[in-house]
Amino acid sequence: MLLQKETTRRKFLLGSLLALPLGELVFKGLTAAQAAEMAAPDLLDYKPIFFSADEWQFVMAACDRLIPAGGKGKAPGALETNVPIFIDQQMHGDMGSEIYMQGPFNPHAPATMGYQIPFRPQQILQTGIRLVNSWCQQQHQKAFHELEVADREAVLTQVQKNQIVFADLGESALQGSQFFSELLSNTKHGYLSDPMYGGNKGMKAWIAIGFPGARASYLEWVKQHNVPYPLGPISIKGERA
């Protein structure tokens, strides 16, 4: 389910604490990770800097189904870990500036031929979102984010399998599977990234999988298979869970 805005006493108190510097939050008995999580943007209040309003709704709804909450061990989902914020901030940067874009391009060439899409990552996402939303309007008379959960999952599966043909929607240079792969890759990166890049809020994903994060040394644990790492993760900035 998508996150819903809710005003509670706890949220009011947290909002009051957020007015304090990060160092004071730690001094008040919170761990650095807890303080950083509270200081991170609230997904419901975040204003995207790259995506339009419609694109942002799509990204939110798609990420919610690509990594839903309540997985193995009740792992947090993409929305709980601010993955859409990560994607928005990455797309706003110079991602893809190193890609050779002079062509010729053959979007149907085998993967061994290298990058064959005449779009940078930003254009892949924006083009794919526009086409999928157009298809949803034709088939369901709704935008993608307005569909029921089961319908959203079905649409994403169809996109992944190229069952929604982008060429039929006017775009022959991009396939649905390529768009899906780009979106899924960015979602995974945001889920498992260091929190300084906008995703993995509170290092929740690292905690869920037992990843130590940016600890300088944990060699004594490398050969201890099937033994949970007991110390918790640490971020690049030194925040400890």
Short mmCIF file of C-alpha atoms in Angstrom, two decimals:
data_model
loop_
_atom_site.label_atom_id
_atom_site.label_comp_id
_atom_site.label_asym_id
_atom_site.label_seq_id
_atom_site.Cartn_x
_atom_site.Cartn_y
_atom_site.Cartn_z
CA MET A 1 0.00 0.00 0.00
CA LEU A 2 1.18 3.55 -0.68
CA LEU A 3 2.02 5.65 2.35
CA GLN A 4 -0.80 7.81 3.65
CA LYS A 5 -0.37 11.09 5.51
CA GLU A 6 -1.27 10.84 9.17
CA THR A 7 -0.96 13.40 11.96
CA THR A 8 -0.19 11.84 15.33
CA ARG A 9 1.12 12.99 18.69
CA ARG A 10 4.31 11.04 18.04
CA LYS A 11 4.81 12.73 14.67
CA PHE A 12 4.23 16.14 16.27
CA LEU A 13 6.88 15.42 18.88
CA LEU A 14 9.30 14.17 16.26
CA GLY A 15 8.70 17.31 14.25
CA SER A 16 9.62 19.39 17.28
CA LEU A 17 12.85 17.45 17.72
CA LEU A 18 13.78 17.91 14.07
CA ALA A 19 14.23 21.60 14.73
CA LEU A 20 17.34 20.65 16.72
CA PRO A 21 20.76 20.09 15.11
CA LEU A 22 21.75 16.48 14.45
CA GLY A 23 24.37 16.60 17.19
CA GLU A 24 21.79 17.64 19.80
CA LEU A 25 19.49 14.81 18.73
CA VAL A 26 22.28 12.32 19.39
CA PHE A 27 23.00 14.01 22.73
CA LYS A 28 19.34 13.47 23.70
CA GLY A 29 19.86 9.69 23.75
CA LEU A 30 19.15 8.75 20.12
CA THR A 31 21.66 6.76 18.09
CA ALA A 32 23.25 8.57 15.15
CA ALA A 33 21.21 6.39 12.79
CA GLN A 34 17.95 7.23 14.57
CA ALA A 35 18.82 10.92 14.52
CA ALA A 36 19.76 10.77 10.84
CA GLU A 37 16.52 8.95 10.01
CA MET A 38 14.50 11.66 11.73
CA ALA A 39 16.47 14.38 9.96
CA ALA A 40 15.97 12.73 6.54
CA PRO A 41 13.16 14.09 4.36
CA ASP A 42 9.67 12.74 4.93
CA LEU A 43 8.68 11.04 1.69
CA LEU A 44 5.18 12.51 1.84
CA ASP A 45 6.54 16.05 2.21
CA TYR A 46 9.42 15.74 -0.27
CA LYS A 47 9.27 17.95 -3.36
CA PRO A 48 10.93 16.25 -6.35
CA ILE A 49 13.66 18.23 -8.08
CA PHE A 50 13.77 16.18 -11.31
CA PHE A 51 10.44 14.42 -11.84
CA SER A 52 7.21 16.19 -12.68
CA ALA A 53 4.23 15.66 -10.38
CA ASP A 54 2.80 12.88 -12.59
CA GLU A 55 6.18 11.20 -12.99
CA TRP A 56 6.71 11.34 -9.22
CA GLN A 57 3.39 9.61 -8.59
CA PHE A 58 4.40 6.86 -11.00
CA VAL A 59 7.82 6.37 -9.38
CA MET A 60 6.25 6.20 -5.92
CA ALA A 61 3.65 3.64 -7.02
CA ALA A 62 6.15 1.53 -8.98
CA CYS A 63 8.79 1.45 -6.24
CA ASP A 64 6.09 0.39 -3.79
CA ARG A 65 5.52 -2.78 -5.84
CA LEU A 66 9.14 -3.44 -6.87
CA ILE A 67 10.25 -3.63 -3.22
CA PRO A 68 7.08 -3.87 -1.13
CA ALA A 69 7.12 -3.67 2.65
CA GLY A 70 6.77 -6.79 4.75
CA GLY A 71 9.18 -9.04 2.89
CA LYS A 72 11.27 -11.78 4.46
CA GLY A 73 11.77 -10.96 8.14
CA LYS A 74 9.36 -8.02 7.79
CA ALA A 75 11.96 -6.08 5.83
CA PRO A 76 11.12 -2.44 5.05
CA GLY A 77 9.95 -1.56 1.57
CA ALA A 78 11.15 1.02 -0.93
CA LEU A 79 8.85 3.72 0.40
CA GLU A 80 9.92 3.23 4.04
CA THR A 81 13.54 3.67 2.97
CA ASN A 82 13.05 6.77 0.76
CA VAL A 83 14.04 4.99 -2.45
CA PRO A 84 12.04 7.41 -4.67
CA ILE A 85 14.03 10.30 -3.19
CA PHE A 86 17.27 8.55 -4.11
CA ILE A 87 16.07 8.07 -7.71
CA ASP A 88 14.92 11.68 -8.02
CA GLN A 89 18.24 13.05 -6.77
CA GLN A 90 20.29 10.71 -8.96
CA MET A 91 18.32 11.68 -12.07
CA HIS A 92 18.81 15.35 -11.22
CA GLY A 93 22.58 14.91 -11.38
CA ASP A 94 24.87 14.12 -14.31
CA MET A 95 24.12 10.38 -14.41
CA GLY A 96 24.68 9.05 -17.91
CA SER A 97 26.92 11.92 -19.02
CA GLU A 98 29.69 9.41 -19.71
CA ILE A 99 27.58 7.32 -22.12
CA TYR A 100 28.58 7.51 -25.80
CA MET A 101 25.52 8.88 -27.58
CA GLN A 102 26.64 9.30 -31.21
CA GLY A 103 25.13 6.08 -32.53
CA PRO A 104 24.24 4.31 -34.70
CA PHE A 105 21.89 2.52 -32.31
CA ASN A 106 20.18 -0.84 -32.68
CA PRO A 107 17.76 -1.34 -29.75
CA HIS A 108 17.22 -4.97 -30.78
CA ALA A 109 20.92 -5.90 -30.83
CA PRO A 110 22.17 -8.58 -28.37
CA ALA A 111 23.52 -7.44 -25.02
CA THR A 112 27.06 -8.28 -26.16
CA MET A 113 26.88 -5.25 -28.48
CA GLY A 114 26.82 -2.89 -25.50
CA TYR A 115 24.57 0.09 -24.83
CA GLN A 116 22.19 0.46 -27.77
CA ILE A 117 19.57 2.91 -26.49
CA PRO A 118 19.60 6.51 -27.81
CA PHE A 119 18.54 7.78 -24.38
CA ARG A 120 20.34 8.56 -21.16
CA PRO A 121 18.90 7.06 -17.93
CA GLN A 122 16.83 10.17 -17.30
CA GLN A 123 15.21 9.93 -20.73
CA ILE A 124 14.61 6.19 -20.35
CA LEU A 125 12.62 6.75 -17.17
CA GLN A 126 10.68 9.75 -18.42
CA THR A 127 9.86 8.10 -21.75
CA GLY A 128 8.86 4.81 -20.14
CA ILE A 129 6.67 6.52 -17.55
CA ARG A 130 4.88 8.51 -20.25
CA LEU A 131 4.25 5.42 -22.39
CA VAL A 132 3.07 3.19 -19.54
CA ASN A 133 0.75 5.91 -18.25
CA SER A 134 -0.62 6.33 -21.79
CA TRP A 135 -1.26 2.57 -22.04
CA CYS A 136 -2.96 2.54 -18.63
CA GLN A 137 -5.23 5.38 -19.69
CA GLN A 138 -6.16 3.45 -22.85
CA GLN A 139 -6.79 0.15 -21.06
CA HIS A 140 -7.99 1.21 -17.61
CA GLN A 141 -8.94 4.89 -18.02
CA LYS A 142 -6.60 5.63 -15.10
CA ALA A 143 -3.00 6.63 -14.62
CA PHE A 144 -0.67 3.89 -13.35
CA HIS A 145 -0.57 5.19 -9.76
CA GLU A 146 -4.38 5.20 -9.60
CA LEU A 147 -4.65 1.45 -10.29
CA GLU A 148 -5.31 -1.14 -7.61
CA VAL A 149 -2.22 -2.90 -6.23
CA ALA A 150 -2.85 -6.11 -8.19
CA ASP A 151 -3.32 -4.16 -11.42
CA ARG A 152 -0.11 -2.20 -10.87
CA GLU A 153 1.79 -5.44 -10.37
CA ALA A 154 0.22 -6.90 -13.52
CA VAL A 155 1.18 -3.84 -15.56
CA LEU A 156 4.79 -3.96 -14.34
CA THR A 157 4.97 -7.65 -15.24
CA GLN A 158 3.66 -6.90 -18.72
CA VAL A 159 6.22 -4.12 -19.14
CA GLN A 160 9.03 -6.43 -18.00
CA LYS A 161 7.99 -9.09 -20.53
CA ASN A 162 7.53 -6.58 -23.39
CA GLN A 163 3.85 -7.44 -23.48
CA ILE A 164 3.17 -3.72 -23.56
CA VAL A 165 4.77 -2.88 -26.90
CA PHE A 166 6.29 0.58 -26.81
CA ALA A 167 6.52 0.66 -30.62
CA ASP A 168 2.73 0.46 -30.77
CA LEU A 169 2.66 3.53 -28.55
CA GLY A 170 4.93 5.49 -30.90
CA GLU A 171 8.40 4.74 -29.50
CA SER A 172 10.48 2.22 -31.45
CA ALA A 173 13.83 3.10 -29.85
CA LEU A 174 12.95 1.77 -26.39
CA GLN A 175 11.49 -1.52 -25.21
CA GLY A 176 9.41 -2.03 -22.10
CA SER A 177 11.93 -4.48 -20.66
CA GLN A 178 14.69 -1.89 -20.98
CA PHE A 179 12.63 0.68 -19.11
CA PHE A 180 11.73 -1.87 -16.44
CA SER A 181 15.36 -2.89 -16.03
CA GLU A 182 16.46 0.73 -15.57
CA LEU A 183 13.73 1.44 -13.03
CA LEU A 184 14.39 -1.78 -11.10
CA SER A 185 18.15 -1.16 -11.07
CA ASN A 186 17.70 2.34 -9.66
CA THR A 187 15.23 1.03 -7.09
CA LYS A 188 17.72 -1.60 -5.89
CA HIS A 189 20.52 0.96 -5.75
CA GLY A 190 18.39 3.33 -3.69
CA TYR A 191 17.39 0.55 -1.31
CA LEU A 192 20.96 -0.58 -0.64
CA SER A 193 22.85 2.70 -1.00
CA ASP A 194 24.52 4.66 1.74
CA PRO A 195 21.92 6.99 3.33
CA MET A 196 23.93 10.05 2.29
CA TYR A 197 22.58 9.56 -1.25
CA GLY A 198 18.95 9.87 -0.20
CA GLY A 199 17.80 6.25 0.08
CA ASN A 200 18.16 3.48 2.69
CA LYS A 201 16.67 5.77 5.32
CA GLY A 202 17.94 4.90 8.79
CA MET A 203 20.06 2.12 7.23
CA LYS A 204 16.94 -0.05 7.51
CA ALA A 205 17.79 -2.14 4.45
CA TRP A 206 21.31 -2.81 5.75
CA ILE A 207 19.91 -3.80 9.14
CA ALA A 208 17.43 -6.17 7.47
CA ILE A 209 20.15 -8.04 5.54
CA GLY A 210 22.85 -7.84 8.21
CA PHE A 211 25.22 -5.73 6.11
CA PRO A 212 27.96 -3.96 8.14
CA GLY A 213 28.01 -0.91 5.90
CA ALA A 214 31.15 1.22 5.75
CA ARG A 215 32.94 -0.27 8.74
CA ALA A 216 36.71 0.00 8.29
CA SER A 217 37.39 -3.60 9.26
CA TYR A 218 35.43 -6.75 9.98
CA LEU A 219 37.93 -9.33 8.72
CA GLU A 220 37.38 -11.56 11.74
CA TRP A 221 33.81 -12.16 10.53
CA VAL A 222 34.52 -12.94 6.88
CA LYS A 223 34.95 -16.71 7.39
CA GLN A 224 32.19 -17.07 9.98
CA HIS A 225 29.48 -18.34 7.68
CA ASN A 226 25.81 -18.35 8.73
CA VAL A 227 26.66 -16.29 11.81
CA PRO A 228 24.76 -12.97 12.11
CA TYR A 229 27.03 -9.92 12.24
CA PRO A 230 26.29 -8.49 15.71
CA LEU A 231 27.53 -4.91 15.60
CA GLY A 232 25.09 -3.30 13.17
CA PRO A 233 25.93 -1.16 10.14
CA ILE A 234 27.72 2.18 10.00
CA SER A 235 27.31 4.76 7.25
CA ILE A 236 30.00 6.66 5.38
CA LYS A 237 29.31 9.66 7.61
CA GLY A 238 29.86 7.55 10.73
CA GLU A 239 26.18 7.12 11.66
CA ARG A 240 25.66 3.88 13.60
CA ALA A 241 22.45 1.86 13.64
#
